[in-house]
Short mmCIF file of C-alpha atoms in Angstrom, two decimals:
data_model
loop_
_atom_site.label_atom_id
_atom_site.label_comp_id
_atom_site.label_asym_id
_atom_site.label_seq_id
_atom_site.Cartn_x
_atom_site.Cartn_y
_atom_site.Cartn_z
CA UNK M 1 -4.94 -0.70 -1.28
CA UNK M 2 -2.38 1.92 -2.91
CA UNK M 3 -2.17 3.03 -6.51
CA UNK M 4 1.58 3.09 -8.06
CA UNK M 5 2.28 5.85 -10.94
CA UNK M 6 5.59 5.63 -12.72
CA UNK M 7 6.94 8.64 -14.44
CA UNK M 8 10.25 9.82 -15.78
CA UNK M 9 11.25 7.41 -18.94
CA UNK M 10 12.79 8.62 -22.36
CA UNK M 11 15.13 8.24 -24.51
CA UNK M 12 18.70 8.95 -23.70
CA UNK M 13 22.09 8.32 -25.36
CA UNK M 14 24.04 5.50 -24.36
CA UNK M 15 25.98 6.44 -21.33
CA UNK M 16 23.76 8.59 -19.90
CA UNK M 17 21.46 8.92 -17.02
CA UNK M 18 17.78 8.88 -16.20
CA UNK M 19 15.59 8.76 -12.66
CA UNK M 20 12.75 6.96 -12.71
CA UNK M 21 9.54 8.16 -10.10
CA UNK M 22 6.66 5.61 -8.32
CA UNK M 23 4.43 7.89 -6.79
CA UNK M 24 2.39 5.50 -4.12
CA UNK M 25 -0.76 6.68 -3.75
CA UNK M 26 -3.79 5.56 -0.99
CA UNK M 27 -2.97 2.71 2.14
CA UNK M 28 0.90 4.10 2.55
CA UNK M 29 0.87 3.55 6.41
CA UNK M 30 1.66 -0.01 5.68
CA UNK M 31 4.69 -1.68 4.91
CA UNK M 32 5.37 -2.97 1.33
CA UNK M 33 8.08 -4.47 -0.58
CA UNK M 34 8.67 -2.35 -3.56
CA UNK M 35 10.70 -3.22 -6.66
CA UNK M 36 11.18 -2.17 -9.64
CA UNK M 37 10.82 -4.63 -12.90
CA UNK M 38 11.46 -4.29 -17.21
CA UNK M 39 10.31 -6.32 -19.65
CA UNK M 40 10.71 -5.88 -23.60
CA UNK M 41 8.44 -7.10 -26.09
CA UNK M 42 8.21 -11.16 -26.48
CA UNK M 43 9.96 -11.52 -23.38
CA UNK M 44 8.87 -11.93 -19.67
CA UNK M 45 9.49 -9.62 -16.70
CA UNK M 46 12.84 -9.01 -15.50
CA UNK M 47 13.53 -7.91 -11.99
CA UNK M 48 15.95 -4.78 -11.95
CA UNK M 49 15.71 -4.16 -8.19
CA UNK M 50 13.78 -4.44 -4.93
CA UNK M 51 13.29 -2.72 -1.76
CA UNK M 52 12.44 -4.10 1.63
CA UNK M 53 10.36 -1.57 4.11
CA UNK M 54 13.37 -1.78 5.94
CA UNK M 55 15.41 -0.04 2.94
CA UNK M 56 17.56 -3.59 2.51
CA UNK M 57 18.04 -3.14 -1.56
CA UNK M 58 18.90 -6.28 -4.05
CA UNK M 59 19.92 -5.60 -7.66
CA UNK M 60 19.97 -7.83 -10.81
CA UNK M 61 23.29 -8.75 -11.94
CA UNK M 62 23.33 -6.57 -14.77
CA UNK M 63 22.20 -3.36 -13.33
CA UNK M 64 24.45 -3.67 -10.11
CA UNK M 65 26.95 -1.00 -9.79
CA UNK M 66 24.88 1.37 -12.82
CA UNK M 67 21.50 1.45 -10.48
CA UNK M 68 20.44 2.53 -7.28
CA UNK M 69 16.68 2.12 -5.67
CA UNK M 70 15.91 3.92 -2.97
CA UNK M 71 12.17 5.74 -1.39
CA UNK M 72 11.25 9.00 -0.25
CA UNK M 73 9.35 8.61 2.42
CA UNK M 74 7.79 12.03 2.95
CA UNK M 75 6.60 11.93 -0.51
CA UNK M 76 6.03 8.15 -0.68
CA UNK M 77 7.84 7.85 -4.11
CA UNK M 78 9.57 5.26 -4.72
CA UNK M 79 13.08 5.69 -7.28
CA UNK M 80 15.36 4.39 -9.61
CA UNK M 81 18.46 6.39 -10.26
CA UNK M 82 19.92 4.79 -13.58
CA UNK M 83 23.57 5.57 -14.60
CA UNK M 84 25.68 4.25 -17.48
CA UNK M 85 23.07 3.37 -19.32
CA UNK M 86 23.31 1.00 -22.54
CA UNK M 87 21.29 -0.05 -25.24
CA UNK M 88 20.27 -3.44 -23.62
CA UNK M 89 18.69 -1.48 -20.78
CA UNK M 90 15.74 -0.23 -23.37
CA UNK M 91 12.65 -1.68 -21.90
CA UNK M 92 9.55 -0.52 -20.29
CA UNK M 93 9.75 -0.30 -16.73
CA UNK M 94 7.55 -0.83 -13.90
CA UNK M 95 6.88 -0.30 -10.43
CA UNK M 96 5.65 -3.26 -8.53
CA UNK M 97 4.65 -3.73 -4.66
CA UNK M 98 3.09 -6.39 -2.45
CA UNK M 99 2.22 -5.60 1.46
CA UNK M 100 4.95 -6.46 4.46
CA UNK M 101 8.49 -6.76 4.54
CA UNK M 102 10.15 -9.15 1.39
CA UNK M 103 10.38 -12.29 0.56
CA UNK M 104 14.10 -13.08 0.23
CA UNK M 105 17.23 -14.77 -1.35
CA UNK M 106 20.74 -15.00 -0.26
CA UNK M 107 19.11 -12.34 2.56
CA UNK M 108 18.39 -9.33 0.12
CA UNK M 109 14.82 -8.59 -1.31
CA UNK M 110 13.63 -11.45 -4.12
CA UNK M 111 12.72 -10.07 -7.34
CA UNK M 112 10.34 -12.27 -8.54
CA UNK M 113 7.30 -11.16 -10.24
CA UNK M 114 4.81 -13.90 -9.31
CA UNK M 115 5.34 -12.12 -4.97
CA UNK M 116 3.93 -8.59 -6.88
CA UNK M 117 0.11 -8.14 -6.99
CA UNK M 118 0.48 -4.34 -7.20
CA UNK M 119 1.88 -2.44 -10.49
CA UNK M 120 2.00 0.57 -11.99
CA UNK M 121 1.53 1.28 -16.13
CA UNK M 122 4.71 1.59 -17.02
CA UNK M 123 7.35 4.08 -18.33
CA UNK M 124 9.58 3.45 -21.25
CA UNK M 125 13.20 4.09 -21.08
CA UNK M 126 15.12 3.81 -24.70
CA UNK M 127 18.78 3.78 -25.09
CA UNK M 128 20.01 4.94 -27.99
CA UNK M 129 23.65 3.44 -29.14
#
């Protein structure tokens, strides 16, 4: 099994940039398809972006272009490089991971929650405007 530990929210003027960490901790010989999700209070999980073991990378819509994943493997961290950053991007974010390669859609990683089983606590990221 392998332990996920997010680190690196804040809060950060609109426009602005933040990196988000996963440190993957225990079973990292294996393969796993990594993502990274946000959710705000009274609403569900959004999926920001996914990694296959491969390093194939899918994005949501509305973080395409601003955000890049992408995994050290040396260090087995796993990143999120945000850019641009606006208000609507406030959220606490998580790390998420399920053993093998991806399930996915249109031929880039699905991000859908109910294929994680493995997630970190959280980090909060706040935008202010």
């Amino acid at each position: 099994q392998v332990q996920l530990e997010e680190s690196g929210g804040g809060s950060v003027q609109a426009g602005g940039s933040l990196r988000l960490s996963c440190v993957v901790s225990g079973r990292t010989s294996y393969p796993y398809c990594m993502a990274w999700f946000r959710q705000t209070p009274g609403k569900g999980r959004e999926g920001v972006a996914g990694r296959d073991p491969e390093g194939s990378a899918s994005y949501a819509v509305s973080v395409k272009g601003r955000f890049t994943i992408s995994k050290d493997n040396v260090d087995n961290t796993l990143y999120l490089q945000m850019s641009s950053l606006k208000p609507e991007d406030t959220a606490m974010y998580y790390c998420a991971a399920y053993l093998g390669t991806c399930y996915v859609r249109g031929g880039l990683p699905r991000l859908d929650d109910d294929d994680f089983n493995l997630w970190g606590q959280g980090t909060q990221v706040t935008v202010a405007s």
